[in-house]
Tab-separated table of C-alpha atoms in Angstrom:
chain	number	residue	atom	x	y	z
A	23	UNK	CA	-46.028	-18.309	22.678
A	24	UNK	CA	-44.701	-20.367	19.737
A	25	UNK	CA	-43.407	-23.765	21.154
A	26	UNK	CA	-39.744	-24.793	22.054
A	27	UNK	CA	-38.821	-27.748	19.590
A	28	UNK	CA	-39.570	-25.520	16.409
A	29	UNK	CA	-37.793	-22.162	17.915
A	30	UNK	CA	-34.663	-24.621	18.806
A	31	UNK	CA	-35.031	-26.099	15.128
A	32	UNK	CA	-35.067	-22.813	13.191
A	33	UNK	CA	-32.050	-22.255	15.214
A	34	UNK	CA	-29.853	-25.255	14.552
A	35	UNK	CA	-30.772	-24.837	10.856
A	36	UNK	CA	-30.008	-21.203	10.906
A	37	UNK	CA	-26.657	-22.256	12.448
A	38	UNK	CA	-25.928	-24.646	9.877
A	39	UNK	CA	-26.740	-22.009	7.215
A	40	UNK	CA	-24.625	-19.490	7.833
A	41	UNK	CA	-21.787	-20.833	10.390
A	42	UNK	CA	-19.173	-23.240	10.268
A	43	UNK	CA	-18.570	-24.978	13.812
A	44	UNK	CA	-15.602	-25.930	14.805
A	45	UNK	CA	-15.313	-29.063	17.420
A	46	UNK	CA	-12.572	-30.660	19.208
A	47	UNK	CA	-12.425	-33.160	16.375
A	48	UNK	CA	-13.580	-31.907	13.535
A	49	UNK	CA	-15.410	-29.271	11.455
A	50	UNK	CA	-19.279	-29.279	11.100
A	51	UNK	CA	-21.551	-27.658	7.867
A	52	UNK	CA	-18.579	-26.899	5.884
A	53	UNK	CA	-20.447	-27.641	2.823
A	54	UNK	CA	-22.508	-24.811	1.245
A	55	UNK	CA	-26.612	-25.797	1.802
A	56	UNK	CA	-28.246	-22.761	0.884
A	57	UNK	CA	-29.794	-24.114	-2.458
A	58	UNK	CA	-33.349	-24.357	-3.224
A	59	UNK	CA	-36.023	-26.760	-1.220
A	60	UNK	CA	-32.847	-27.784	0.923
A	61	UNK	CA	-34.574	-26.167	3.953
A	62	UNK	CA	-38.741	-26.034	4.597
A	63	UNK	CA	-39.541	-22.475	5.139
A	64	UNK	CA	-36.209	-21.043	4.038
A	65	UNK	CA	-36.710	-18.941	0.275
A	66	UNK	CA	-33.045	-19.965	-0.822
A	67	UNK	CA	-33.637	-19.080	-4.675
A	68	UNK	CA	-31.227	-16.518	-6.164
A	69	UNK	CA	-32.293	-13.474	-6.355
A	70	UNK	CA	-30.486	-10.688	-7.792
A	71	UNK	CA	-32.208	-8.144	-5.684
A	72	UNK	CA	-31.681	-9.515	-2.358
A	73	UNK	CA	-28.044	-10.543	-3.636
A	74	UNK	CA	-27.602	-6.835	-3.551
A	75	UNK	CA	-29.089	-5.398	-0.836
A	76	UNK	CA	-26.261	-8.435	1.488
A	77	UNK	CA	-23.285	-8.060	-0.793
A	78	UNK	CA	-20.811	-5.188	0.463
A	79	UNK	CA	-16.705	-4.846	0.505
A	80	UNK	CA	-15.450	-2.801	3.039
A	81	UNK	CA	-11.993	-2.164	2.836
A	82	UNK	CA	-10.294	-2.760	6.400
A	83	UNK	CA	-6.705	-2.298	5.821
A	84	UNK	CA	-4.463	-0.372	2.369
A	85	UNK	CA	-0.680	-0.300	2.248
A	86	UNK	CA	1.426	0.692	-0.475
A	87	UNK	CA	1.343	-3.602	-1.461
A	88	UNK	CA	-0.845	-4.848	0.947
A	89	UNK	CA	-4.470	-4.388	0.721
A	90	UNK	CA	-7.011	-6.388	3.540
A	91	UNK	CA	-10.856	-6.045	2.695
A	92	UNK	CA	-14.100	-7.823	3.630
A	93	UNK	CA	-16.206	-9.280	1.150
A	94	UNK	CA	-19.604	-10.143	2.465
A	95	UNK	CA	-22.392	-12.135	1.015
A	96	UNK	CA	-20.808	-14.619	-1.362
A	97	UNK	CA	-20.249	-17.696	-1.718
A	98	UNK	CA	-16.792	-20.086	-1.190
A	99	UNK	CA	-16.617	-20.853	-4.697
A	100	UNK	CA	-16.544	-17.067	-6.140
A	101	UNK	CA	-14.241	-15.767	-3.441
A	102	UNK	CA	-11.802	-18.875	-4.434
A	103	UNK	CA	-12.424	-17.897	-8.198
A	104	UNK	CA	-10.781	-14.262	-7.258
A	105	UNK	CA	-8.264	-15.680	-5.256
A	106	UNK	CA	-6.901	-18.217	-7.989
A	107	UNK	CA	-7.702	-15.399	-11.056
A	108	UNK	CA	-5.352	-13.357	-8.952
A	109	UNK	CA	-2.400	-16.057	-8.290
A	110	UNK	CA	-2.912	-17.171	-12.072
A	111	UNK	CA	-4.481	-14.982	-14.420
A	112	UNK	CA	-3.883	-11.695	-13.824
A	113	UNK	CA	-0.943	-10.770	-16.252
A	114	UNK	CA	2.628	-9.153	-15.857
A	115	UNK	CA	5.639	-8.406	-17.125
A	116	UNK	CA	8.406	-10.384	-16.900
A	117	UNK	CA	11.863	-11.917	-18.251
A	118	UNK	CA	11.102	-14.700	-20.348
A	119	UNK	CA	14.301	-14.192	-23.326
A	120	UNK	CA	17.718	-14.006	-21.975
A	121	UNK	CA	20.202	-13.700	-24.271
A	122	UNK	CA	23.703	-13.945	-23.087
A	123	UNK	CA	26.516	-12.466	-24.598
A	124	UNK	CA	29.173	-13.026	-21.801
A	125	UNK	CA	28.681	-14.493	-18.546
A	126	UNK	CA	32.446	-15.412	-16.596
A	127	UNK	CA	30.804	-15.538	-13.411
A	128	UNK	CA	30.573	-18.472	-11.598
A	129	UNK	CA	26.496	-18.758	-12.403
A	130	UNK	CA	25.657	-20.610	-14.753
A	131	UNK	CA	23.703	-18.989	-18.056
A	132	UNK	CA	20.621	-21.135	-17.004
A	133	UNK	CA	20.484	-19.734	-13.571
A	134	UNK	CA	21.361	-16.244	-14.304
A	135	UNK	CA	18.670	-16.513	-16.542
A	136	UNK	CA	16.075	-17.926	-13.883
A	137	UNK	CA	17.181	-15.981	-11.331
A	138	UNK	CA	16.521	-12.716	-14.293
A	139	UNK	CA	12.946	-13.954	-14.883
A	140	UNK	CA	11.928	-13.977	-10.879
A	141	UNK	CA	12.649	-9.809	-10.655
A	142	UNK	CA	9.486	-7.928	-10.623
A	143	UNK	CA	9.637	-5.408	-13.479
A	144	UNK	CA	7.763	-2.515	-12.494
A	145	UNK	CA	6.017	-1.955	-15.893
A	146	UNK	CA	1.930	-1.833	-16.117
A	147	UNK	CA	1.090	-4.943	-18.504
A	148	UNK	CA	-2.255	-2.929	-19.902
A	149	UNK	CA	-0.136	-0.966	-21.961
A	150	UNK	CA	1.342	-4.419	-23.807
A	151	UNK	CA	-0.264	-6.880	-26.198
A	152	UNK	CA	0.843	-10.471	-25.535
A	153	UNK	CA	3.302	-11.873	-28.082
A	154	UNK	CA	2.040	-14.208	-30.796
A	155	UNK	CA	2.928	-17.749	-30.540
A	156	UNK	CA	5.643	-18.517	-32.189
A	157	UNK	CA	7.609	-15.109	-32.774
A	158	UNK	CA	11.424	-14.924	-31.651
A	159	UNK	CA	11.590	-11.377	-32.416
A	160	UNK	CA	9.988	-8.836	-30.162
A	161	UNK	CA	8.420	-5.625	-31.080
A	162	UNK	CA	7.658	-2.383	-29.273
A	163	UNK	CA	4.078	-3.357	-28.811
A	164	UNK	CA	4.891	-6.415	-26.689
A	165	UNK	CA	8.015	-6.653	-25.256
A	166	UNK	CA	10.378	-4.701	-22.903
A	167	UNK	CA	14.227	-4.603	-23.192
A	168	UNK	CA	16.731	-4.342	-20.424
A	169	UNK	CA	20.385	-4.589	-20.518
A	170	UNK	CA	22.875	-5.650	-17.683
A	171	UNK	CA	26.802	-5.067	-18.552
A	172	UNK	CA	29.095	-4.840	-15.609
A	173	UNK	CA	32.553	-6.094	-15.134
A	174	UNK	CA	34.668	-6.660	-11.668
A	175	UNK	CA	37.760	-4.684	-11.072
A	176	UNK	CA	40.185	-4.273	-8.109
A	177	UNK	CA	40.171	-1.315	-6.386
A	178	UNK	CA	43.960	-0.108	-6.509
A	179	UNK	CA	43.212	2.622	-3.431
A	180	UNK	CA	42.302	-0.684	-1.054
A	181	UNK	CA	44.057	-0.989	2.206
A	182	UNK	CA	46.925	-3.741	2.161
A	183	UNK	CA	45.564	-5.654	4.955
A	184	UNK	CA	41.911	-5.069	4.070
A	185	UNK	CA	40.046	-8.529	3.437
A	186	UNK	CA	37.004	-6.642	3.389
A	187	UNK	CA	35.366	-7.340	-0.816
A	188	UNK	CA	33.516	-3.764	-0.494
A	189	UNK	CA	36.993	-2.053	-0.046
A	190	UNK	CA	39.212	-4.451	-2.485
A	191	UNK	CA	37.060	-4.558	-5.460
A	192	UNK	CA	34.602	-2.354	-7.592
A	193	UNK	CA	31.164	-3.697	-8.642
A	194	UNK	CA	31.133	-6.813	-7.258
A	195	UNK	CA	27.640	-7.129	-5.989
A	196	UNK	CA	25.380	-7.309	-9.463
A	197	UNK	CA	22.470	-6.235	-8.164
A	198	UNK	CA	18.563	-5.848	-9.753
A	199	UNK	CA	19.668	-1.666	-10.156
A	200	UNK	CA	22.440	-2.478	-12.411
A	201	UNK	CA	19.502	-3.287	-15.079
A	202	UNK	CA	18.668	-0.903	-17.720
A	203	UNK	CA	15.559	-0.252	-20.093
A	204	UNK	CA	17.130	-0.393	-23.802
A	205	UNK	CA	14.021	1.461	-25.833
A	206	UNK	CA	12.965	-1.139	-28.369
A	207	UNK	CA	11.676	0.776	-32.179
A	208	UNK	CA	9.511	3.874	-31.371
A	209	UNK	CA	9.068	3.156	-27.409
A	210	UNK	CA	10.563	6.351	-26.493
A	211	UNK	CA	7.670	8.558	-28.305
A	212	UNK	CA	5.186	5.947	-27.101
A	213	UNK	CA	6.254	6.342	-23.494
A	214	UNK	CA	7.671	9.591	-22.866
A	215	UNK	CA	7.880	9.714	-19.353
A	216	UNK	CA	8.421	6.213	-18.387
A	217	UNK	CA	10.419	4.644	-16.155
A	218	UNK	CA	10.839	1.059	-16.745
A	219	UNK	CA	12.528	-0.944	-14.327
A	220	UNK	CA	13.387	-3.450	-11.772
A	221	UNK	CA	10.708	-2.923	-8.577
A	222	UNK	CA	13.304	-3.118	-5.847
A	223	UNK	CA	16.906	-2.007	-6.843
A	224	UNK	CA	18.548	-4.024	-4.248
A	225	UNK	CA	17.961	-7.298	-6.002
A	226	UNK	CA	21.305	-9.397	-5.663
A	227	UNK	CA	21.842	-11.258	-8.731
A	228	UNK	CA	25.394	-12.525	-8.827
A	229	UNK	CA	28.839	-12.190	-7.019
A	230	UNK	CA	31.655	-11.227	-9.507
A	231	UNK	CA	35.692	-11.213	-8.808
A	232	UNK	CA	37.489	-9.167	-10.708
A	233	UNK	CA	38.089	-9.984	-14.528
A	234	UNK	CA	34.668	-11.709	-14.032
A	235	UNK	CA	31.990	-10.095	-16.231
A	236	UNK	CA	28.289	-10.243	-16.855
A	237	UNK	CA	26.520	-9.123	-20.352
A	238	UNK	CA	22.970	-9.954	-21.334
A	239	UNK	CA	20.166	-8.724	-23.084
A	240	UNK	CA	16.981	-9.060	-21.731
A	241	UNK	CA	13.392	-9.667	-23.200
A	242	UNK	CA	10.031	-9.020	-20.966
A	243	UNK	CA	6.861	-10.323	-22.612
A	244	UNK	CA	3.573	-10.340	-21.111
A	245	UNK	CA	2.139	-13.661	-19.214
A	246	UNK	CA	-0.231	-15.140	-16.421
A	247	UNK	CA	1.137	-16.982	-13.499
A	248	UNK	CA	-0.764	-20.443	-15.253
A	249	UNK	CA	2.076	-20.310	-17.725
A	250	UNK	CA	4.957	-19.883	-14.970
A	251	UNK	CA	4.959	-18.500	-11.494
A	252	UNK	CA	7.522	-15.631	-12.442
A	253	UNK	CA	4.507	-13.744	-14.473
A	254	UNK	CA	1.691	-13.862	-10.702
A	255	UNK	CA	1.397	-10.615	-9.561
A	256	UNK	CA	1.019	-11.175	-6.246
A	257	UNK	CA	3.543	-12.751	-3.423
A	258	UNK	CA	0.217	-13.983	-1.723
A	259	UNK	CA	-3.907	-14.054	-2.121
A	260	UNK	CA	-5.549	-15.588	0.721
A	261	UNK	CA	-8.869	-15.647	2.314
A	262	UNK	CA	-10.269	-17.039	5.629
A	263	UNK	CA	-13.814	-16.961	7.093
A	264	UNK	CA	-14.542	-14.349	9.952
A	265	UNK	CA	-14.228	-15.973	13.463
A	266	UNK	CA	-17.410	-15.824	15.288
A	267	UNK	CA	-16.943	-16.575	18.871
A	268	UNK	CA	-19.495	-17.322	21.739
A	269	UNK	CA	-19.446	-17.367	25.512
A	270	UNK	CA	-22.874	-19.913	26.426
A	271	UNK	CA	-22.737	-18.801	29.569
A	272	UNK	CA	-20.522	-16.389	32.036
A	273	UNK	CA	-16.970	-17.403	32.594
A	274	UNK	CA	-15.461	-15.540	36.078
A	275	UNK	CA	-11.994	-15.246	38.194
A	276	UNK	CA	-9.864	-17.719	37.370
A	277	UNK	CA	-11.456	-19.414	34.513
A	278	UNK	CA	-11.815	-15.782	32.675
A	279	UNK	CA	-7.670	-15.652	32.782
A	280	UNK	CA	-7.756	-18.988	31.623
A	281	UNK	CA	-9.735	-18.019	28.658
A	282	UNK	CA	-8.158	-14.919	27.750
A	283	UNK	CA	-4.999	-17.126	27.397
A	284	UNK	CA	-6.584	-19.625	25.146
A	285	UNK	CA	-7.114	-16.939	22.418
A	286	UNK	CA	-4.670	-14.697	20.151
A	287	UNK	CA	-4.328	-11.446	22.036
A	288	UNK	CA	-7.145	-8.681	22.049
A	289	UNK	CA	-9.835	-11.583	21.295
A	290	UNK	CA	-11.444	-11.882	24.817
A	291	UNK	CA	-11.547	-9.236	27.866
A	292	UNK	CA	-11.688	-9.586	30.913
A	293	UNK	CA	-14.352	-6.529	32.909
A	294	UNK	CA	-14.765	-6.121	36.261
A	295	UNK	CA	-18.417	-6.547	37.368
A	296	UNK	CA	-19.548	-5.817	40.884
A	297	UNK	CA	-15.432	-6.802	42.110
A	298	UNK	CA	-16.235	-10.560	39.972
A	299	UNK	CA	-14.003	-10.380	36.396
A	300	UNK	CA	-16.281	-11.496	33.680
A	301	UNK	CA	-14.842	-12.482	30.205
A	302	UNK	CA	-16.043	-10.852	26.952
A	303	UNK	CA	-15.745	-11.435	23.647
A	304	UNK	CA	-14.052	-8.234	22.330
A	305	UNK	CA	-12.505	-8.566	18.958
A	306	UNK	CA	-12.936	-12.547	17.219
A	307	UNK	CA	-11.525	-11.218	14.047
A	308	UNK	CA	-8.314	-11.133	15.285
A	309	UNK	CA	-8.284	-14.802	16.605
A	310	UNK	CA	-6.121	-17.649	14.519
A	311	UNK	CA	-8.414	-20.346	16.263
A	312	UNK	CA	-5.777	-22.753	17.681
A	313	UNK	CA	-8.797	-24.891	19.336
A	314	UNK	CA	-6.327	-24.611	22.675
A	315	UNK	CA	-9.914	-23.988	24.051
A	316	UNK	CA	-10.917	-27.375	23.965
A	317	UNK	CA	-7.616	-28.890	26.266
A	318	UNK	CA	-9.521	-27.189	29.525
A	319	UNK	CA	-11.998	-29.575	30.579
A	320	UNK	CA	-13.741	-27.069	32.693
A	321	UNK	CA	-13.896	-24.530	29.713
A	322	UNK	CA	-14.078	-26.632	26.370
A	323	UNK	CA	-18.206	-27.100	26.616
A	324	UNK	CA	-18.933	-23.144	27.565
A	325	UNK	CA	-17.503	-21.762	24.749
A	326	UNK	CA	-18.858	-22.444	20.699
A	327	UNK	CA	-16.014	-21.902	17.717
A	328	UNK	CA	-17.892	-20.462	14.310
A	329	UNK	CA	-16.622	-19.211	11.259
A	330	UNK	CA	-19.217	-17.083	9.359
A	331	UNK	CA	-19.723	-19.040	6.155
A	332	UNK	CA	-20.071	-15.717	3.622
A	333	UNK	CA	-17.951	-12.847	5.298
A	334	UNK	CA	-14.754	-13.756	3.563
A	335	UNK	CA	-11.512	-11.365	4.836
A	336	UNK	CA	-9.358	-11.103	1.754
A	337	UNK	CA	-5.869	-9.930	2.054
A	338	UNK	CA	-3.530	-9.340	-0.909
A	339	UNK	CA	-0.171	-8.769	-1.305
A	340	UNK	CA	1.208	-7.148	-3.886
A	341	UNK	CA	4.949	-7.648	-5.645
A	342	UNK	CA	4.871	-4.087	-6.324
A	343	UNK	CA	4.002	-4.540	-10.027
A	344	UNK	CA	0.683	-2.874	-9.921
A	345	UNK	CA	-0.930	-1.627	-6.506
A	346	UNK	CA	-3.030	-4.481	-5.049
A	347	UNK	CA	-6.235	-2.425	-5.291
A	348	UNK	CA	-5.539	-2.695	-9.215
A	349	UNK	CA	-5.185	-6.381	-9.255
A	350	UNK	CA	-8.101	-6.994	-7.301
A	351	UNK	CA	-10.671	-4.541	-10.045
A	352	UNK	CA	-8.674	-6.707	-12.891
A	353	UNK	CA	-9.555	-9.881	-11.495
A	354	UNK	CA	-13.031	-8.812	-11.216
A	355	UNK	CA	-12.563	-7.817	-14.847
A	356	UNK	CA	-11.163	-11.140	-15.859
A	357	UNK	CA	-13.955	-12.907	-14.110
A	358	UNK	CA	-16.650	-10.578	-16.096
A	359	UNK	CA	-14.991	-11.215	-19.155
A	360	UNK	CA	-15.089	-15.181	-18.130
A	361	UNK	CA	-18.690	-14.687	-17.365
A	362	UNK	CA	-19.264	-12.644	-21.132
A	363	UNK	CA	-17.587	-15.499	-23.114
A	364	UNK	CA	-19.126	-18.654	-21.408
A	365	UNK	CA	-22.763	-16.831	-22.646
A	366	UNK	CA	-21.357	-16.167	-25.817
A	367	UNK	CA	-21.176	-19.635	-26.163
A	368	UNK	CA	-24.069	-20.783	-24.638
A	369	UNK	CA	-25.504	-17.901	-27.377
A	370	UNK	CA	-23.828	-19.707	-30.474
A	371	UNK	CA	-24.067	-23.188	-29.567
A	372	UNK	CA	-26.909	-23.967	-31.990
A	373	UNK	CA	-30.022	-25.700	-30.507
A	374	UNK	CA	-30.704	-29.466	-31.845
């Protein structure tokens, strides 16, 4: 039989490999170590085969705008790259000209105007070109126009006594519905059976009295969320590590109930072995890892907090531009094309 000290070894550096431990004060082997020579005995090159055969995505969770999946066998700093492609760089259409043509509300032009430009249009960007730098006039190919003209009036069949503003006045709510798609040149042929508009209709813009009036003209050009936060396409893009939990050695009675309390609910079980309740680990994915673990004195040294360091769970959240399955292939497309251009010009930089 092999000796101790070396099995124990290859163990500890497995651990710091592929898990990150969390303490009671602090966080061990965050840093990634899996380069070349870093370990004796350890063939850490990369190697596009084995890369391969480890990497999978398995979709765990897909709602109309929320999408959770599992991507396994990367590392931290191309999971981040699709997180911050998808916050930044992934493009959309959105408000950016505002042109106002009356406005006696009480909002001011510049916040009508902000508050225009934060309404998800539901239009799919691929069919746009971005406009050219520089031009104040749009054109069918790149921008999207919308109109919003209402006026307040009082409502002469109200009650007397009725204080209520739904009853005494017409149209006083402007809300995100009230916005309409104005065809710009030949954008009716191009898009026959489109249907431009605001993603949720119940968008409240502005409060109007009556005699108070709203009319603008709206442009929608293409952009990424680097240039303003109005063009992201998602409300969130996050990723955490999968929790890895382990029991070192049986917990019973009491100290089992003690430990199903310290973790989020449906983490650990409790089973009932020969008339003793044992604790199990049944589901660590679901755990948030609030360390409460580590206030029981009794418990804090039987139980070891991991995070796998490559199984990343993803979870996107669309704004209901484009479905979040979409956004994730075109960040993966961005990050190609990323990929394409940085050996294009590794290709034309010209050798001294």
């Amino acid at each position: 039989a092999p000796p101790i000290a070396p099995m124990a070894a290859r163990r500890g550096t497995d651990e710091m490999r592929d898990r990150v431990v969390l303490g009671e004060f602090g966080v061990r082997n965050v840093h990634t170590t899996d380069f070349p020579g870093n370990y004796p005995g350890y063939e850490d090159a990369w190697d596009q085969r084995r890369f391969e055969e480890a990497f999978r995505v398995d979709v765990i969770r897909e709602e109309e705008d929320t999408l959770e999946f599992d991507m396994v066998g990367i590392d931290a700093a191309i999971a981040n790259a699709f997180r911050r492609i998808l916050l930044a760089e992934v493009p959309t259409m959105a408000v950016e000209k505002v042109f106002v043509y009356n406005n006696t509300s009480i909002v001011q032009d510049e916040i009508l105007a902000h508050r225009l430009g934060l309404i998800p249009i539901r239009a799919d960007p691929r069919l746009f070109e971005y406009r050219n730098q520089g031009d104040q006039e749009g054109t069918e190919i790149d921008t999207l126009q919308f109109q919003l003209k209402i006026k307040c009036k009082r409502n002469p069949q109200a009650a007397k006594e009725s204080s209520d503003p739904d009853e005494l006045y017409f149209n006083h709510k402007v809300y995100s519905k009230h916005m309409t798609w104005v065809p710009l040149g030949n954008q009716t042929d191009l898009f026959p059976d489109a249907d431009f508009r605001p993603v949720h209709d119940d968008i409240l813009i502005a409060l109007l009295r009556p005699g108070q009036e709203i009319d603008v003209l709206m442009h929608c050009v293409k952009g990424i969320g680097k240039d303003h936060a109005k063009f992201s396409p998602v409300a969130t893009a996050s990723y955490r590590l999968l929790p890895d939990i382990t029991l070192l050695q049986p917990i019973e009675d009491e100290a089992a109930e003690t430990l199903q309390k310290c973790f989020s609910p449906g983490v650990i079980e409790i089973q009932n072995i020969n008339g003793k309740k044992v604790a199990r680990v049944a589901n660590a994915r679901l755990d948030t890892f609030s360390r409460e673990v580590f206030r029981h004195e009794g418990l804090k040294n039987l139980v070891r907090l991991a995070r796998v360091r490559n199984h990343y769970i993803f979870s996107v959240e669309s704004t209901g531009i484009l479905p979040p399955d979409v956004l994730v292939s075109e960040a993966i497309k961005i990050l190609m094309g990323k990929c394409q251009r940085f050996l294009n010009e590794l290709d034309s930089v010209s050798v001294e």
